[in-house]
Coordinates of C-alpha atoms and ligand atoms in Angstrom, one line a residue:
X1266 CA -4.0 4.9 19.5
X1267 CA -0.7 3.0 19.1
X1268 CA 0.7 1.1 22.0
X1269 CA 4.3 2.0 21.8
X1270 CA 6.4 0.9 24.7
X1271 CA 9.1 3.4 25.7
X1272 CA 12.7 2.3 25.5
X1273 CA 14.2 2.5 29.0
X1274 CA 17.3 4.3 27.7
X1275 CA 16.4 8.0 27.4
X1276 CA 19.2 8.6 24.8
X1277 CA 18.0 5.8 22.5
X1278 CA 17.4 7.1 19.0
X1279 CA 14.2 5.7 17.6
X1280 CA 14.9 7.0 14.1
X1281 CA 13.9 4.1 11.8
X1282 CA 16.9 4.6 9.6
X1283 CA 19.3 3.9 12.5
X1284 CA 17.7 0.5 12.9
X1285 CA 17.8 -0.3 9.2
X1286 CA 21.4 0.9 8.9
X1287 CA 22.4 -1.3 11.9
X1288 CA 21.2 -4.3 10.0
X1289 CA 23.3 -3.6 6.9
X1290 CA 25.9 -6.3 6.4
X1291 CA 29.5 -5.8 7.5
X1292 CA 30.7 -5.9 3.9
X1293 CA 29.4 -2.6 2.6
X1294 CA 30.8 -3.3 -0.9
X1295 CA 28.3 -6.2 -1.4
X1296 CA 25.4 -5.6 -3.7
X1297 CA 22.3 -4.3 -1.9
X1298 CA 20.1 -3.7 -4.9
X1299 CA 20.3 -5.0 -8.4
X1300 CA 18.0 -2.9 -10.7
X1301 CA 16.4 -3.9 -13.9
X1302 CA 18.0 -1.0 -15.7
X1303 CA 21.4 -2.7 -15.3
X1304 CA 22.5 -0.6 -12.4
X1305 CA 23.7 -2.2 -9.1
X1306 CA 24.0 -0.4 -5.8
X1307 CA 26.2 -1.4 -2.9
X1308 CA 25.2 -1.1 0.7
X1309 CA 27.7 1.8 0.9
X1310 CA 26.0 3.5 -2.0
X1311 CA 22.6 3.3 -0.3
X1312 CA 24.1 4.8 2.8
X1313 CA 26.2 7.5 1.2
X1314 CA 23.7 8.6 -1.4
X1315 CA 20.9 8.8 1.1
X1316 CA 23.2 10.7 3.4
X1317 CA 23.8 13.3 0.6
X1318 CA 20.1 13.7 0.1
X1319 CA 19.6 13.9 3.9
X1320 CA 22.2 16.6 4.0
X1321 CA 20.3 18.5 1.3
X1322 CA 17.1 18.2 3.2
X1323 CA 18.8 19.2 6.5
X1324 CA 20.3 22.3 4.8
X1325 CA 16.8 23.7 4.3
X1326 CA 16.3 24.1 8.0
X1327 CA 12.7 23.0 7.8
X1328 CA 10.8 22.6 11.0
X1329 CA 10.8 19.0 12.5
X1330 CA 7.9 17.1 11.0
X1331 CA 7.8 19.0 7.7
X1332 CA 6.4 16.9 4.8
X1333 CA 8.4 15.8 1.8
X1334 CA 5.8 15.0 -0.9
X1335 CA 7.0 12.7 -3.6
X1336 CA 5.3 11.8 -6.9
X1337 CA 8.0 10.0 -9.0
X1338 CA 8.4 6.9 -11.0
X1339 CA 9.8 3.9 -9.2
X1340 CA 13.6 4.0 -8.9
X1341 CA 16.3 3.1 -6.4
X1342 CA 17.0 6.8 -6.0
X1343 CA 13.3 7.3 -5.0
X1344 CA 13.9 4.7 -2.3
X1345 CA 17.0 6.5 -1.2
X1346 CA 14.9 9.7 -0.9
X1347 CA 12.6 7.9 1.5
X1348 CA 15.6 6.8 3.6
X1349 CA 17.0 10.4 3.4
X1350 CA 13.7 11.8 4.7
X1351 CA 13.8 9.4 7.6
X1352 CA 17.4 10.4 8.4
X1353 CA 16.6 14.1 8.3
X1354 CA 13.6 13.7 10.7
X1355 CA 11.1 14.8 8.1
X1356 CA 7.9 13.1 7.0
X1357 CA 7.7 11.1 3.8
X1358 CA 4.5 11.6 1.8
X1359 CA 4.4 9.2 -1.2
X1360 CA 1.9 9.8 -4.0
X1361 CA 0.7 7.4 -6.7
X1362 CA 2.1 8.4 -10.1
X1363 CA -1.4 7.9 -11.6
X1364 CA -2.8 10.9 -9.7
X1365 CA -3.8 13.8 -11.9
X1366 CA -3.9 17.5 -11.2
X1367 CA -7.2 17.8 -9.2
X1368 CA -6.1 14.9 -7.0
X1369 CA -2.6 16.4 -6.5
X1370 CA -4.0 19.8 -5.8
X1371 CA -5.9 18.3 -2.9
X1372 CA -3.0 16.3 -1.4
X1373 CA -0.5 19.2 -1.7
X1374 CA -3.0 21.7 -0.3
X1375 CA -3.9 19.5 2.6
X1376 CA -0.4 18.4 3.5
X1377 CA 1.3 21.8 2.9
X1378 CA 4.7 20.1 2.2
X1379 CA 8.0 21.8 2.7
X1380 CA 9.5 20.0 -0.3
X1381 CA 7.8 18.5 -3.4
X1382 CA 9.7 16.1 -5.6
X1383 CA 8.1 15.3 -9.0
X1384 CA 9.1 13.9 -12.4
X1385 CA 10.6 16.4 -14.8
X1386 CA 7.6 15.8 -17.2
X1387 CA 5.1 17.0 -14.5
X1388 CA 7.2 19.9 -13.3
X1389 CA 5.2 22.7 -15.0
X1390 CA 1.9 21.9 -13.4
X1391 CA 3.2 20.4 -10.1
X1392 CA 5.3 23.6 -9.5
X1393 CA 2.1 25.7 -9.8
X1394 CA 0.2 23.5 -7.4
X1395 CA 3.1 23.4 -4.9
X1396 CA 3.5 27.1 -5.0
X1397 CA -0.2 27.5 -4.3
X1398 CA 0.3 25.2 -1.3
X1399 CA 3.1 27.4 0.0
X1400 CA 5.9 25.0 -0.8
X1401 CA 9.3 26.7 -1.3
X1402 CA 11.3 23.8 -2.7
X1403 CA 10.2 21.9 -5.8
X1404 CA 12.8 19.4 -7.2
X1405 CA 12.7 16.8 -9.9
X1406 CA 13.7 13.1 -10.0
X1407 CA 13.6 11.0 -13.1
X1408 CA 13.9 7.2 -13.2
X1409 CA 17.3 7.5 -15.1
X1410 CA 19.4 8.9 -12.3
X1411 CA 18.8 12.5 -13.3
X1412 CA 16.8 15.4 -11.9
X1413 CA 17.5 18.5 -9.8
X1414 CA 17.3 16.6 -6.5
X1415 CA 20.4 14.6 -7.6
X1416 CA 22.2 17.6 -9.0
X1417 CA 21.8 19.5 -5.7
X1418 CA 22.7 16.5 -3.5
X1419 CA 25.7 15.3 -5.5
X1420 CA 28.4 17.6 -4.0
X1421 CA 27.3 17.2 -0.4
X1422 CA 28.9 15.1 2.3
X1423 CA 28.3 11.3 2.2
X1424 CA 28.0 11.2 6.0
X1425 CA 24.9 12.1 7.9
X1426 CA 23.9 11.2 11.5
X1427 CA 20.2 10.5 11.7
X1428 CA 18.2 13.1 13.6
X1429 CA 17.2 11.9 17.0
X1430 CA 13.6 10.8 16.8
X1431 CA 11.1 9.6 19.4
X1432 CA 9.0 6.6 18.8
X1433 CA 5.9 8.7 18.2
X1434 CA 7.6 11.2 15.9
X1435 CA 6.2 11.0 12.4
X1436 CA 8.0 9.2 9.7
X1437 CA 5.4 9.1 6.9
X1438 CA 1.9 10.1 6.0
X1439 CA -0.1 7.9 3.6
X1440 CA -3.3 9.2 2.2
X1441 CA -6.3 6.9 2.3
X1442 CA -9.9 7.6 1.9
X1443 CA -11.9 5.9 4.6
X1444 CA -15.6 5.7 4.4
X1445 CA -16.7 9.1 3.4
X1446 CA -15.4 12.5 2.3
X1447 CA -11.9 13.4 1.0
X1448 CA -8.7 11.4 1.5
X1449 CA -7.2 11.5 5.0
X1450 CA -3.5 11.4 5.7
X1451 CA -2.7 8.4 8.0
X1452 CA 0.2 9.5 10.2
X1453 CA 2.8 6.8 10.9
X1454 CA 5.6 7.2 13.4
X1455 CA 9.1 5.8 13.5
X1456 CA 7.9 3.4 16.3
X1457 CA 4.9 2.2 14.3
X1458 CA 7.0 1.3 11.3
X1459 CA 9.9 -0.2 13.1
X1460 CA 7.8 -2.4 15.4
X1461 CA 5.9 -3.8 12.5
X1462 CA 9.1 -4.5 10.5
X1463 CA 10.7 -6.2 13.4
X1464 CA 7.6 -8.4 14.0
X1465 CA 7.5 -9.5 10.4
X1466 CA 11.2 -10.2 10.3
X1467 CA 10.7 -12.7 13.0
X1468 CA 7.3 -14.1 12.0
X1469 CA 8.3 -14.7 8.4
X1470 CA 11.7 -15.9 9.5
X1471 CA 13.8 -13.7 7.3
X1472 CA 17.1 -15.6 6.8
X1473 CA 20.7 -15.0 5.9
X1474 CA 21.0 -15.2 2.1
X1475 CA 17.4 -14.2 1.4
X1476 CA 17.0 -12.2 -1.8
X1477 CA 13.7 -10.3 -2.4
X1478 CA 12.2 -9.6 -5.8
X1479 CA 10.7 -6.1 -5.4
X1480 CA 8.0 -5.7 -8.1
X1481 CA 5.4 -3.5 -6.4
X1482 CA 5.0 0.3 -6.6
X1483 CA 6.7 2.2 -3.7
X1484 CA 3.9 4.6 -2.8
X1485 CA 1.9 2.2 -0.6
X1486 CA 2.4 0.1 2.5
X1487 CA 3.0 -3.1 0.7
X1488 CA 5.9 -2.0 -1.6
X1489 CA 7.3 0.8 0.6
X1490 CA 7.2 -0.7 4.0
X1491 CA 6.6 -4.4 4.1
X1492 CA 8.9 -5.2 1.2
X1493 CA 11.7 -2.6 1.6
X1494 CA 11.9 -2.7 5.4
X1495 CA 11.8 -6.5 5.3
X1496 CA 14.9 -6.6 3.0
X1497 CA 16.8 -3.8 4.6
X1498 CA 16.2 -5.0 8.2
X1499 CA 17.6 -8.3 7.2
X1500 CA 20.5 -7.0 5.2
X1501 CA 19.1 -8.8 2.2
X1502 CA 19.6 -8.0 -1.4
X1503 CA 16.7 -6.7 -3.5
X1504 CA 16.1 -7.4 -7.2
X1505 CA 14.5 -4.2 -8.1
X1506 CA 11.9 -4.2 -10.9
X1507 CA 10.6 -0.8 -12.0
X1508 CA 7.4 -2.3 -13.2
X1509 CA 5.7 -5.7 -12.7
X1510 CA 6.0 -7.8 -15.8
X1511 CA 5.4 -11.6 -15.2
X1512 CA 7.9 -12.7 -17.8
X1513 CA 10.6 -10.6 -16.2
X1514 CA 9.8 -11.9 -12.7
X1515 CA 10.1 -15.5 -14.0
X1516 CA 13.7 -14.8 -15.2
X1517 CA 14.6 -13.6 -11.7
X1518 CA 12.9 -16.3 -9.6
X1519 CA 15.8 -18.8 -9.7
X1520 CA 18.1 -16.1 -8.1
X1521 CA 15.6 -15.1 -5.4
X1522 CA 14.0 -16.5 -2.2
X1523 CA 11.2 -14.1 -1.4
X1524 CA 8.4 -12.5 -3.5
X1525 CA 5.6 -10.2 -2.4
X1526 CA 2.6 -9.3 -4.5
X1527 CA -1.1 -8.3 -4.6
X1528 CA -3.3 -11.2 -5.9
X1529 CA -3.3 -9.7 -9.5
X1530 CA 0.4 -10.4 -9.6
X1531 CA -0.1 -14.0 -8.8
X1532 CA -2.9 -14.3 -11.3
X1533 CA -0.7 -12.9 -14.0
X1534 CA 2.2 -15.1 -13.1
X1535 CA -0.1 -18.1 -13.3
X1536 CA -0.9 -17.0 -16.9
X1537 CA 2.7 -17.8 -17.8
X1538 CA 3.5 -21.3 -19.0
X1539 CA 7.0 -20.8 -17.7
X1540 CA 5.8 -20.8 -14.1
X1541 CA 6.9 -24.2 -12.9
X1542 CA 8.3 -26.1 -9.9
X1543 CA 11.8 -25.9 -11.4
X1544 CA 11.8 -22.1 -11.8
X1545 CA 10.6 -21.6 -8.2
X1546 CA 12.6 -24.3 -6.5
X1547 CA 15.0 -21.8 -4.9
X1548 CA 12.1 -19.8 -3.5
X1549 CA 11.4 -19.8 0.3
X1550 CA 8.4 -17.5 0.6
X1551 CA 5.6 -16.1 -1.5
X1552 CA 3.5 -13.4 0.3
X1553 CA 0.2 -12.1 -0.9
X1554 CA -2.0 -9.3 0.5
X1555 CA -3.7 -5.9 0.0
X1556 CA -6.8 -7.6 -1.4
X1557 CA -8.4 -11.0 -1.0
X1558 CA -6.6 -13.9 -2.6
X1559 CA -9.0 -16.3 -4.2
X1560 CA -8.9 -19.9 -3.1
X1561 CA -8.6 -21.0 -6.7
X1562 CA -5.4 -18.8 -7.1
X1563 CA -4.0 -20.2 -3.8
X1564 CA -4.7 -23.8 -5.0
X1565 CA -3.5 -23.3 -8.6
X1566 CA -0.2 -21.8 -7.2
X1567 CA 0.3 -24.9 -5.0
X1568 CA -0.3 -27.2 -7.9
X1569 CA 2.0 -25.4 -10.3
X1570 CA 4.9 -24.6 -8.0
X1571 CA 4.6 -26.7 -4.9
X1572 CA 4.7 -23.6 -2.8
X1573 CA 1.9 -22.4 -0.5
X1574 CA 1.3 -18.7 -0.7
X1575 CA 1.3 -17.0 2.7
X1576 CA -1.6 -14.5 2.8
X1577 CA -1.5 -11.6 5.3
X1578 CA -3.8 -8.6 6.0
X1579 CA -3.0 -5.0 6.7
X1580 CA -3.8 -1.4 5.9
X1581 CA -2.3 2.1 5.6
X1582 CA -3.3 3.1 9.1
X1583 CA -1.8 0.0 10.8
X1584 CA 0.8 -1.7 8.6
X1585 CA 0.4 -5.5 8.9
X1586 CA -2.2 -6.9 11.3
X1587 CA -2.5 -10.6 10.7
X1588 CA -0.6 -13.3 8.9
X1589 CA -0.8 -16.9 8.1
X1590 CA 2.0 -18.8 9.8
X1591 CA 5.4 -19.2 8.2
X1592 CA 6.1 -22.1 10.4
X1593 CA 4.5 -23.5 13.6
X1594 CA 2.8 -20.7 15.5
X1595 CA 3.1 -22.0 19.1
X1596 CA 0.4 -19.6 20.3
X1597 CA -2.2 -21.4 18.2
X1598 CA -0.4 -24.8 17.7
X1599 CA -0.9 -24.3 14.0
X1600 CA 1.4 -24.2 11.1
X1601 CA -1.0 -24.4 8.2
X1602 CA -1.5 -21.6 5.7
X1603 CA -5.2 -21.7 5.0
X1604 CA -6.8 -20.4 1.8
X1605 CA -9.6 -17.8 2.4
X1606 CA -8.1 -16.8 5.8
X1607 CA -5.6 -14.1 6.6
X1608 CA -4.1 -16.1 9.5
X1609 CA -3.5 -15.0 13.1
X1610 CA -3.1 -11.6 14.7
X1611 CA 0.7 -10.9 14.5
X1612 CA 2.5 -11.0 17.8
X1613 CA 1.8 -7.8 19.7
X1614 CA -1.4 -7.1 17.8
X1615 CA -4.7 -7.3 19.6
X1616 CA -7.6 -8.1 17.3
X1617 CA -11.3 -8.5 18.1
X1618 CA -14.6 -8.6 16.3
X1619 CA -17.5 -6.4 17.6
X1620 CA -21.0 -5.8 16.6
X1621 CA -22.5 -2.3 16.1
X1622 CA -23.5 -2.1 19.8
X1623 CA -19.9 -2.6 21.0
X1624 CA -20.3 -6.2 22.1
X1625 CA -17.3 -8.4 21.4
X1626 CA -18.4 -11.4 19.4
X1627 CA -17.8 -15.1 19.9
X1628 CA -16.0 -17.6 17.6
X1629 CA -17.4 -17.6 14.0
X1630 CA -19.7 -14.6 14.6
X1631 CA -19.3 -11.9 12.0
X1632 CA -18.7 -8.2 12.9
X1633 CA -16.4 -5.3 12.6
X1634 CA -12.6 -6.0 13.0
X1635 CA -10.9 -3.8 15.6
X1636 CA -7.2 -3.7 16.4
X1637 CA -4.7 -2.3 18.9
X1638 CA -0.9 -2.5 18.9
X1639 CA 2.4 -0.7 18.5
X1640 CA 1.8 -0.6 14.8
X1641 CA -1.4 1.4 14.9
X1642 CA -1.1 4.9 13.5
X1643 CA -1.0 8.3 15.3
X1644 CA -4.2 9.6 13.8
X1645 CA -5.3 11.4 10.6
X1646 CA -3.4 14.5 9.6
X1647 CA -5.1 17.6 10.9
X1648 CA -8.4 15.7 11.5
X1649 CA -8.7 15.1 15.2
X1650 CA -12.5 14.5 15.1
X1651 CA -12.2 12.0 12.3
X1652 CA -9.5 10.3 14.2
X1653 CA -11.6 10.1 17.4
X1654 CA -14.5 8.6 15.4
X1655 CA -12.4 5.7 14.2
X1656 CA -11.3 4.6 17.7
X1657 CA -13.4 2.9 20.4
X1658 CA -13.4 4.3 23.9
X1659 CA -10.9 1.6 24.9
X1660 CA -8.5 2.5 22.2
X1661 CA -9.2 0.0 19.4
X1662 CA -9.0 1.2 15.8
X1663 CA -12.1 0.3 13.7
X1664 CA -10.7 -1.1 10.5
X1665 CA -13.9 -0.9 8.5
X1666 CA -13.4 -4.6 7.5
X1667 CA -15.9 -7.2 8.4
X1668 CA -14.8 -10.6 9.5
X1669 CA -14.7 -13.4 12.0
X1670 CA -12.3 -15.5 14.0
X1671 CA -12.7 -19.3 13.8
X1672 CA -12.3 -21.9 16.4
X1673 CA -8.6 -22.4 15.5
X1674 CA -7.9 -18.7 15.8
X1675 CA -7.7 -17.9 12.0
X1676 CA -9.1 -14.5 11.0
X1677 CA -11.4 -14.5 7.9
X1678 CA -12.4 -11.3 6.2
X1679 CA -15.9 -11.6 4.8
X1680 CA -16.6 -8.1 3.6
X1681 CA -16.2 -4.4 4.2
X1682 CA -18.3 -2.0 6.1
X1683 CA -16.6 0.8 4.2
X1684 CA -17.8 1.5 0.7
X1685 CA -14.6 0.6 -1.0
X1686 CA -13.6 -1.2 -4.2
X1687 CA -10.1 -2.8 -4.2
X1688 CA -9.0 -3.2 -7.8
X1689 CA -5.6 -4.9 -8.4
X1690 CA -4.6 -3.8 -4.9
X1691 CA -5.5 -0.1 -5.4
X1692 CA -8.4 1.4 -3.5
X1693 CA -11.2 3.1 -5.3
X1694 CA -13.8 5.1 -3.3
X1695 CA -17.2 5.1 -5.0
X1696 CA -18.2 8.4 -3.4
X1697 CA -15.3 10.2 -5.0
X1698 CA -16.0 8.8 -8.5
X1699 CA -19.8 9.4 -8.1
X1700 CA -19.2 13.0 -7.3
X1701 CA -17.2 13.5 -10.5
X1702 CA -19.9 11.8 -12.5
X1703 CA -22.7 13.8 -10.8
X1704 CA -21.0 17.0 -11.9
X1705 CA -21.0 16.0 -15.6
X1706 CA -23.5 17.7 -17.9
X1707 CA -26.8 15.9 -18.2
X1708 CA -26.1 13.5 -15.3
X1709 CA -28.8 13.5 -12.6
X1710 CA -27.2 10.8 -10.3
X1711 CA -24.9 7.9 -10.4
X1712 CA -23.6 4.8 -8.5
X1713 CA -20.4 3.0 -8.7
X1714 CA -20.2 -0.7 -7.6
X1715 CA -17.4 -3.3 -7.5
X1716 CA -17.9 -6.5 -9.4
X1717 CA -15.6 -9.6 -9.7
X1718 CA -12.9 -9.4 -12.4
X1719 CA -10.5 -12.2 -13.3
X1720 CA -7.4 -10.1 -13.5
X1721 CA -8.0 -7.2 -11.0
X1722 CA -10.1 -9.2 -8.5
X1723 CA -12.7 -6.5 -8.5
X1724 CA -13.4 -3.5 -10.8
X1725 CA -15.7 -0.6 -10.8
X1726 CA -18.9 -0.5 -12.9
X1727 CA -20.8 2.8 -13.1
X1728 CA -24.6 3.2 -13.4
X1729 CA -25.7 6.7 -14.5
X1730 CA -29.2 8.3 -14.6
X1731 CA -29.6 11.2 -17.1
X1732 CA -31.5 14.4 -16.3
X1733 CA -34.9 14.5 -18.0
X1734 CA -34.4 15.3 -21.7
X1735 CA -30.6 15.0 -21.4
X1736 CA -28.5 12.7 -23.6
X1737 CA -25.6 11.0 -21.7
X1738 CA -23.2 8.8 -23.6
X1739 CA -21.5 6.1 -21.5
X1740 CA -18.3 6.1 -23.6
X1741 CA -18.0 9.9 -23.3
X1742 CA -18.5 9.7 -19.5
X1743 CA -15.6 7.2 -19.3
X1744 CA -13.4 9.4 -21.5
X1745 CA -14.1 12.5 -19.4
X1746 CA -13.3 10.6 -16.2
X1747 CA -10.0 9.4 -17.7
X1748 CA -9.0 13.0 -18.0
X1749 CA -9.9 13.8 -14.4
X1750 CA -8.8 10.9 -12.1
X1751 CA -6.1 8.3 -11.8
X1752 CA -6.6 5.6 -14.4
X1753 CA -7.2 2.8 -12.0
X1754 CA -10.2 4.6 -10.6
X1755 CA -12.0 4.8 -14.0
X1756 CA -14.9 2.4 -14.2
X1757 CA -14.3 -0.5 -16.6
X1758 CA -17.9 -0.2 -17.8
X1759 CA -20.7 2.3 -17.6
X1760 CA -24.5 1.9 -18.1
X1761 CA -27.0 4.6 -18.6
X1762 CA -30.3 3.5 -17.0
X1763 CA -33.7 5.1 -16.4
X1764 CA -33.4 4.7 -12.6
X1765 CA -31.5 3.4 -9.7
X1766 CA -32.9 0.6 -7.4
X1767 CA -33.8 2.1 -4.0
X1768 CA -35.2 0.7 -0.8
X1769 CA -38.2 2.1 1.1
X1770 CA -36.0 4.7 2.7
X1771 CA -34.8 5.9 -0.7
X1772 CA -31.3 4.6 -0.3
X1773 CA -29.6 3.2 -3.5
X1774 CA -29.5 -0.6 -3.2
X1775 CA -25.9 -1.2 -4.4
X1776 CA -26.2 -4.9 -3.5
X1777 CA -28.8 -5.3 -6.3
X1778 CA -26.5 -3.6 -8.8
X1779 CA -23.6 -5.8 -7.7
X1780 CA -25.8 -8.8 -8.2
X1781 CA -27.0 -7.7 -11.6
X1782 CA -23.5 -7.1 -12.9
X1783 CA -21.6 -9.9 -11.1
X1784 CA -21.0 -11.9 -14.3
X1785 CA -20.1 -9.0 -16.5
X1786 CA -16.4 -10.0 -16.7
X1787 CA -16.6 -13.6 -15.8
X1788 CA -18.9 -16.6 -15.8
Ligands
MLC2154 C1 -3.9 -0.4 -13.9 N1 -5.1 -0.3 -14.4 C2 -6.0 -0.7 -13.4 C3 -5.2 -1.1 -12.3 N2 -3.9 -0.9 -12.7 N3 -7.3 -0.7 -13.3 C4 -7.9 -1.1 -12.2 N4 -7.1 -1.5 -11.1 C5 -5.8 -1.5 -11.2 N5 -5.1 -1.9 -10.1 C6 -5.7 0.2 -15.6 C7 -4.6 0.8 -16.5 O1 -4.5 2.2 -16.3 C8 -5.1 0.5 -17.9 O2 -6.1 1.4 -18.3 C9 -5.7 -0.9 -17.7 O3 -6.1 -0.9 -16.4 C10 -4.8 -2.0 -18.0 O4 -3.6 -1.7 -17.3 P1 -2.4 -2.8 -17.2 O5 -1.3 -2.4 -18.2 O6 -2.9 -4.1 -17.2 O7 -1.9 -2.4 -15.7 P2 -0.4 -2.5 -15.2 O8 0.3 -1.2 -15.4 O9 0.2 -3.8 -15.6 O10 -0.8 -2.5 -13.6 C11 -1.4 -3.5 -13.0 C12 -0.8 -3.8 -11.6 C13 -0.9 -2.5 -10.8 C14 -1.6 -4.9 -11.0 C15 0.7 -4.3 -11.8 O11 -2.2 -2.1 -10.7 C16 -0.2 -2.7 -9.5 O12 1.0 -2.6 -9.4 N6 -1.0 -2.9 -8.4 C17 -0.4 -3.1 -7.1 C18 -1.0 -2.1 -6.2 C19 -0.4 -2.1 -4.8 O13 0.9 -2.2 -4.6 N7 -1.2 -2.1 -3.7 C20 -0.7 -2.2 -2.4 C21 -1.5 -1.2 -1.5 S1 -1.0 -1.3 0.2 P3 -6.2 2.0 -19.7 O14 -7.5 2.8 -19.7 O15 -5.0 2.9 -19.9 O16 -6.3 0.8 -20.6 C22 -2.4 -2.0 1.0 C23 -2.1 -2.4 2.4 C24 -1.8 -3.8 2.4 O17 -3.4 -2.1 0.4 O18 -2.4 -4.6 3.1 O19 -0.8 -4.2 1.7
AMP2155 P1 -5.2 0.5 2.3 O1 -5.9 1.4 3.3 O2 -5.1 1.0 0.9 O3 -4.0 0.1 2.9 O4 -6.1 -0.8 2.1 C1 -6.3 -1.6 3.3 C2 -7.5 -2.5 3.0 O5 -7.1 -3.6 2.1 C3 -7.9 -3.3 4.3 O6 -8.7 -2.5 5.1 C4 -8.6 -4.5 3.7 O7 -10.0 -4.1 3.3 C5 -7.9 -4.7 2.4 N1 -6.9 -5.9 2.5 C6 -5.6 -5.8 2.8 N2 -5.1 -7.1 2.8 C7 -6.2 -7.9 2.6 C8 -6.3 -9.4 2.5 N3 -5.3 -10.2 2.6 N4 -7.6 -9.8 2.3 C9 -8.6 -9.0 2.1 N5 -8.5 -7.7 2.2 C10 -7.3 -7.1 2.4

């Protein structure tokens, strides 16, 4: 598991908020966040309002490690709730706003949170699910500075001393699905998150005067940790966009220096004629990750803006693992950001490629990527056996990604051992969607495969076999799925076929389906 090195001072508080707070600028009246709703927040406001929320959480006297499950629209107050949860020594559990009731029932039932915060709109059904999960406190938070969370916190003290946390004490749980079965909660500690944030601050050379455009959702690693920790740990202002809109991003680029996005965001920005060298001339760094960045996107970005996108690789269980160099990386004597690679293991991260027999492979040989480091998680929530399965006997985490390391040390991801589709940076697990489809009337069996898509990189295509004599309508199947699961998981196309291709062992040959439909959305 994670390789956290103990601080020699036994009184040192490893609470992540303490480290972030220590990096705030001296002038607390300066603007920390400029939001697209016209509101600005000073550093003092971040500190004081998160203190009020932390005092509210502390007043509940929940046991250490209690979960605070949050499914709300993106807002600065939602980020403050994250900071407050850290301060109070509780565990932040962010949930995608696209999740519907069956998905939420599973997460709340599995995590048994002490507090649930939801949008006012969803309160009636979320309250029922939370009560069924044994949660005593259900609050609301809207994206217009209203909700019962803020009502309850408003009168409380604006001072709060962060709870003393150890490096391995949990700070957050992120649900992720892995290869099979239901979602698993990846447990991340204060030490995991801080070590990764400190490493990135150095490796990407965060500088005085940097301004980050924050355009990603805040319920996943990329938007919640990489972006927010990066800015806060550098005392840097954030331009806070509630939703990604390429036209809006363009208007902010001249005032910013750092942008982070999944590849779809870069593809959509390239679709804007206003993306030029002039508009990006103040920018220092464009970071891409969460899904493969196509070489053509990388090159087109270079041509249009003169900037070279820095691609990095990570996951929920580990935070960031590798990165192309920002500047010269003395370990490799390389400074080049290379398309189609995810760069070098970050300082402190051990990365190797092994075959199925546990043999470490040589340069350019393809196998499973395994990692070790202070950023690697504490295990899956209440799943010790599953956790044990995902680690090697010498403590490396098996990422489920397939790749190789080339002679210059660059890591290349060539595929995934896990059956996973990454669509616009969101993960879709075929097994989950297939089980919904298999339960539909008239369906005998089904398969979901990922195929290339010009906007989302990859999207799901469903193939369904009807029971003898049954009539199954593809459109109806899609409509039903839309009412059951988060919208990004719904296949973009569905075909009803007489049979699925199988090999001699009877296993569905998904590679043949992927081949058959590979040009469905592009030439
Ligand atoms: C939306 N839709 C998607 C989708 N997003 N379908 C597939 N994949 C997606 N990612 C659906 C919508 O519901 C809609 O369906 C239709 O597609 C068109 O939607 P849209 O209006 O174009 O979508 P939009 O709201 O603009 O969202 C697109 C997006 C968003 C790219 C901005 O998906 C996004 O923010 N992605 C970023 C995800 C992210 O942050 N990942 C980081 C994970 S961390 P309909 O039926 O209503 O028409 C991680 C670790 C790491 O992986 O390494 O960082
Ligand atoms: P998640 O568990 O949702 O955090 O998704 C993590 C997965 O996203 C990784 O295991 C990879 O498969 C994929 N991923 C992240 N960054 C990259 C990248 N730069 N290139 C290719 N795949 C990536």
